[in-house]
Short mmCIF file of C-alpha atoms in Angstrom, two decimals:
data_model
loop_
_atom_site.label_atom_id
_atom_site.label_comp_id
_atom_site.label_asym_id
_atom_site.label_seq_id
_atom_site.Cartn_x
_atom_site.Cartn_y
_atom_site.Cartn_z
CA MET A 1 0.00 0.00 0.00
CA ARG A 2 1.34 3.46 -0.88
CA SER A 3 2.18 5.78 2.02
CA SER A 4 -0.44 8.31 0.86
CA ALA A 5 -3.11 5.63 1.07
CA VAL A 6 -2.02 4.84 4.61
CA SER A 7 -2.25 8.52 5.63
CA ILE A 8 -5.67 8.90 3.98
CA HIS A 9 -7.12 6.17 6.15
CA GLY A 10 -5.07 6.92 9.27
CA ARG A 11 -7.53 9.35 10.88
CA ALA A 12 -10.51 7.14 10.17
CA LEU A 13 -8.75 4.14 11.67
CA ALA A 14 -7.79 6.20 14.72
CA VAL A 15 -11.42 7.24 15.31
CA LEU A 16 -12.66 3.69 14.85
CA ALA A 17 -9.93 2.32 17.15
CA LEU A 18 -10.80 4.90 19.79
CA THR A 19 -14.48 3.98 19.52
CA CYS A 20 -13.58 0.33 20.02
CA ALA A 21 -11.42 1.17 23.03
CA LEU A 22 -14.11 3.37 24.53
CA SER A 23 -16.66 0.62 24.04
CA LEU A 24 -14.86 -1.49 26.62
CA ALA A 25 -15.83 0.94 29.41
CA GLY A 26 -18.11 -0.40 32.12
CA CYS A 27 -21.86 -0.28 31.66
CA ASN A 28 -24.72 -0.82 34.06
CA SER A 29 -27.85 -1.62 32.10
CA SER A 30 -29.12 -4.61 30.22
CA SER A 31 -30.25 -2.79 27.07
CA THR A 32 -29.80 0.41 25.08
CA PRO A 33 -31.99 2.19 22.54
CA ASN A 34 -31.42 1.58 18.84
CA PRO A 35 -28.84 4.19 17.76
CA CYS A 36 -30.04 3.92 14.15
CA SER A 37 -33.28 5.60 15.24
CA LEU A 38 -31.44 8.76 16.29
CA LEU A 39 -30.42 9.90 12.81
CA ASP A 40 -31.87 9.36 9.37
CA GLN A 41 -30.57 9.84 5.86
CA GLY A 42 -32.37 13.17 5.37
CA GLY A 43 -31.10 14.57 8.65
CA ILE A 44 -27.55 13.52 7.89
CA LYS A 45 -27.69 15.12 4.45
CA GLU A 46 -29.10 18.31 5.98
CA ALA A 47 -26.39 18.42 8.66
CA THR A 48 -23.41 17.48 6.51
CA GLY A 49 -24.35 17.81 2.83
CA VAL A 50 -23.49 14.12 2.36
CA ALA A 51 -25.92 11.56 0.93
CA VAL A 52 -25.63 8.35 2.93
CA GLN A 53 -26.98 4.82 2.83
CA LYS A 54 -29.41 3.64 5.47
CA GLY A 55 -27.78 3.20 8.88
CA LYS A 56 -26.75 -0.30 9.96
CA ILE A 57 -26.01 -1.70 13.39
CA ASP A 58 -22.29 -2.29 13.91
CA VAL A 59 -22.39 -5.87 15.18
CA GLU A 60 -18.83 -5.72 16.54
CA LEU A 61 -19.65 -2.82 18.87
CA THR A 62 -23.18 -3.88 19.79
CA HIS A 63 -24.18 -6.14 22.63
CA ASP A 64 -26.57 -6.03 25.59
CA THR A 65 -25.16 -2.86 27.22
CA GLN A 66 -24.03 -0.82 24.22
CA SER A 67 -24.91 -0.32 20.60
CA ALA A 68 -23.54 1.49 17.56
CA CYS A 69 -24.98 2.44 14.18
CA VAL A 70 -22.96 3.35 11.10
CA TRP A 71 -24.02 5.31 8.01
CA ARG A 72 -21.78 5.05 4.94
CA PRO A 73 -21.81 7.47 1.99
CA GLU A 74 -23.79 6.59 -1.12
CA SER A 75 -20.57 6.91 -3.09
CA GLY A 76 -16.96 6.73 -1.98
CA ASP A 77 -15.57 5.58 1.34
CA PHE A 78 -15.89 8.75 3.45
CA PRO A 79 -17.26 10.31 5.51
CA VAL A 80 -18.59 7.60 7.80
CA ILE A 81 -21.12 8.69 10.43
CA GLN A 82 -21.40 6.74 13.68
CA VAL A 83 -23.63 6.97 16.76
CA TYR A 84 -22.56 4.93 19.76
CA LEU A 85 -24.71 4.48 22.90
CA SER A 86 -23.73 2.95 26.20
CA ALA A 87 -25.71 2.63 29.39
CA GLY A 88 -24.31 4.77 32.19
CA GLY A 89 -24.26 8.48 31.40
CA LYS A 90 -21.97 9.07 34.38
CA GLN A 91 -19.09 7.46 32.47
CA VAL A 92 -18.75 10.63 30.37
CA ALA A 93 -15.76 11.85 32.45
CA THR A 94 -13.90 8.56 31.97
CA GLN A 95 -14.76 8.51 28.26
CA ARG A 96 -13.50 12.08 27.90
CA ALA A 97 -10.20 11.21 29.61
CA ASP A 98 -9.83 8.22 27.27
CA ALA A 99 -10.50 10.45 24.25
CA ASP A 100 -7.87 12.95 25.44
CA THR A 101 -5.36 10.12 25.80
CA GLY A 102 -6.36 8.49 22.51
CA TYR A 103 -6.03 11.69 20.47
CA GLY A 104 -3.10 13.06 22.46
CA VAL A 105 -4.80 16.46 22.65
CA ALA A 106 -7.19 17.80 25.26
CA SER A 107 -10.85 17.76 24.25
CA VAL A 108 -12.90 20.96 24.32
CA ASP A 109 -16.27 21.70 25.91
CA VAL A 110 -19.20 22.03 23.50
CA THR A 111 -22.87 22.78 24.00
CA ILE A 112 -25.46 20.34 22.68
CA ALA A 113 -29.08 21.09 23.66
CA GLY A 114 -30.42 18.31 25.88
CA ALA A 115 -26.98 16.86 26.69
CA GLN A 116 -24.75 17.21 29.71
CA ASP A 117 -20.95 17.39 29.92
CA ALA A 118 -20.54 17.43 26.13
CA TYR A 119 -17.03 17.54 24.70
CA ALA A 120 -15.41 17.39 21.27
CA ALA A 121 -12.18 15.58 20.39
CA GLY A 122 -10.16 14.80 17.28
CA ASN A 123 -10.60 18.15 15.51
CA GLY A 124 -14.31 17.93 16.23
CA SER A 125 -14.73 14.57 14.54
CA LEU A 126 -16.04 13.04 17.78
CA ILE A 127 -18.53 14.42 20.30
CA GLY A 128 -19.19 12.57 23.54
CA MET A 129 -21.88 13.50 26.06
CA ALA A 130 -24.30 12.28 28.68
CA VAL A 131 -27.95 12.14 27.68
CA GLY A 132 -30.03 11.05 30.64
CA GLU A 133 -28.79 7.65 31.71
CA TYR A 134 -26.74 7.09 28.54
CA PHE A 135 -23.30 7.97 27.25
CA VAL A 136 -23.69 9.04 23.61
CA GLN A 137 -20.89 9.47 21.11
CA VAL A 138 -21.36 10.89 17.62
CA ALA A 139 -18.51 10.66 15.11
CA TYR A 140 -17.98 12.18 11.67
CA ILE A 141 -15.09 10.11 10.34
CA THR A 142 -12.99 11.42 7.44
CA PRO A 143 -9.52 10.50 6.19
CA GLY A 144 -8.10 13.99 6.68
CA THR A 145 -7.48 16.23 9.65
CA ALA A 146 -9.83 19.06 8.70
CA ASP A 147 -11.96 20.47 11.50
CA ALA A 148 -15.31 18.65 11.49
CA LEU A 149 -16.84 20.30 14.57
CA ASP A 150 -19.68 22.09 12.77
CA LYS A 151 -20.87 18.91 11.05
CA THR A 152 -20.44 16.71 14.12
CA THR A 153 -22.26 19.27 16.28
CA ALA A 154 -25.17 19.38 13.84
CA LEU A 155 -25.34 15.57 13.87
CA ALA A 156 -25.11 15.37 17.66
CA THR A 157 -27.85 18.00 18.05
CA LYS A 158 -30.16 15.95 15.79
CA ALA A 159 -29.33 12.71 17.60
CA VAL A 160 -30.06 14.17 21.05
CA ALA A 161 -33.29 15.77 19.83
CA ALA A 162 -34.49 12.32 18.64
CA PHE A 163 -33.79 10.71 22.01
#
């Protein structure tokens, strides 16, 4: 594989690896809502300008105490949109610390209506927050390092509103 191909996918792999690492955090409930119900294709297009396929449950990240849904673009490989839910909204502080460590840069506070303790990491490509009794993470995964905060914030706002 050419080095440019490796760098193109590096950020996306980092976000996915961080999501997998964060998914190992402790949970305290036996079920979570369906994350695919929190965003739809029209809402994603409105928030990001990207036409996506219907969301699908990520079977590797989903089990009885957490669930994740992924939306892939209608054409091309990126961006990939992901919503991850885990029981236990109080874990937001631990998740934030893990994101800071995973990205090597301190996260920043953001405001998402209806959410508590919201933060953004990875140039805004990931927003984590507490919503009631759940930890919710919304990711806008691209191969580059461009700031994605506006798009991820718009997605997170829609996801929380649908809760």
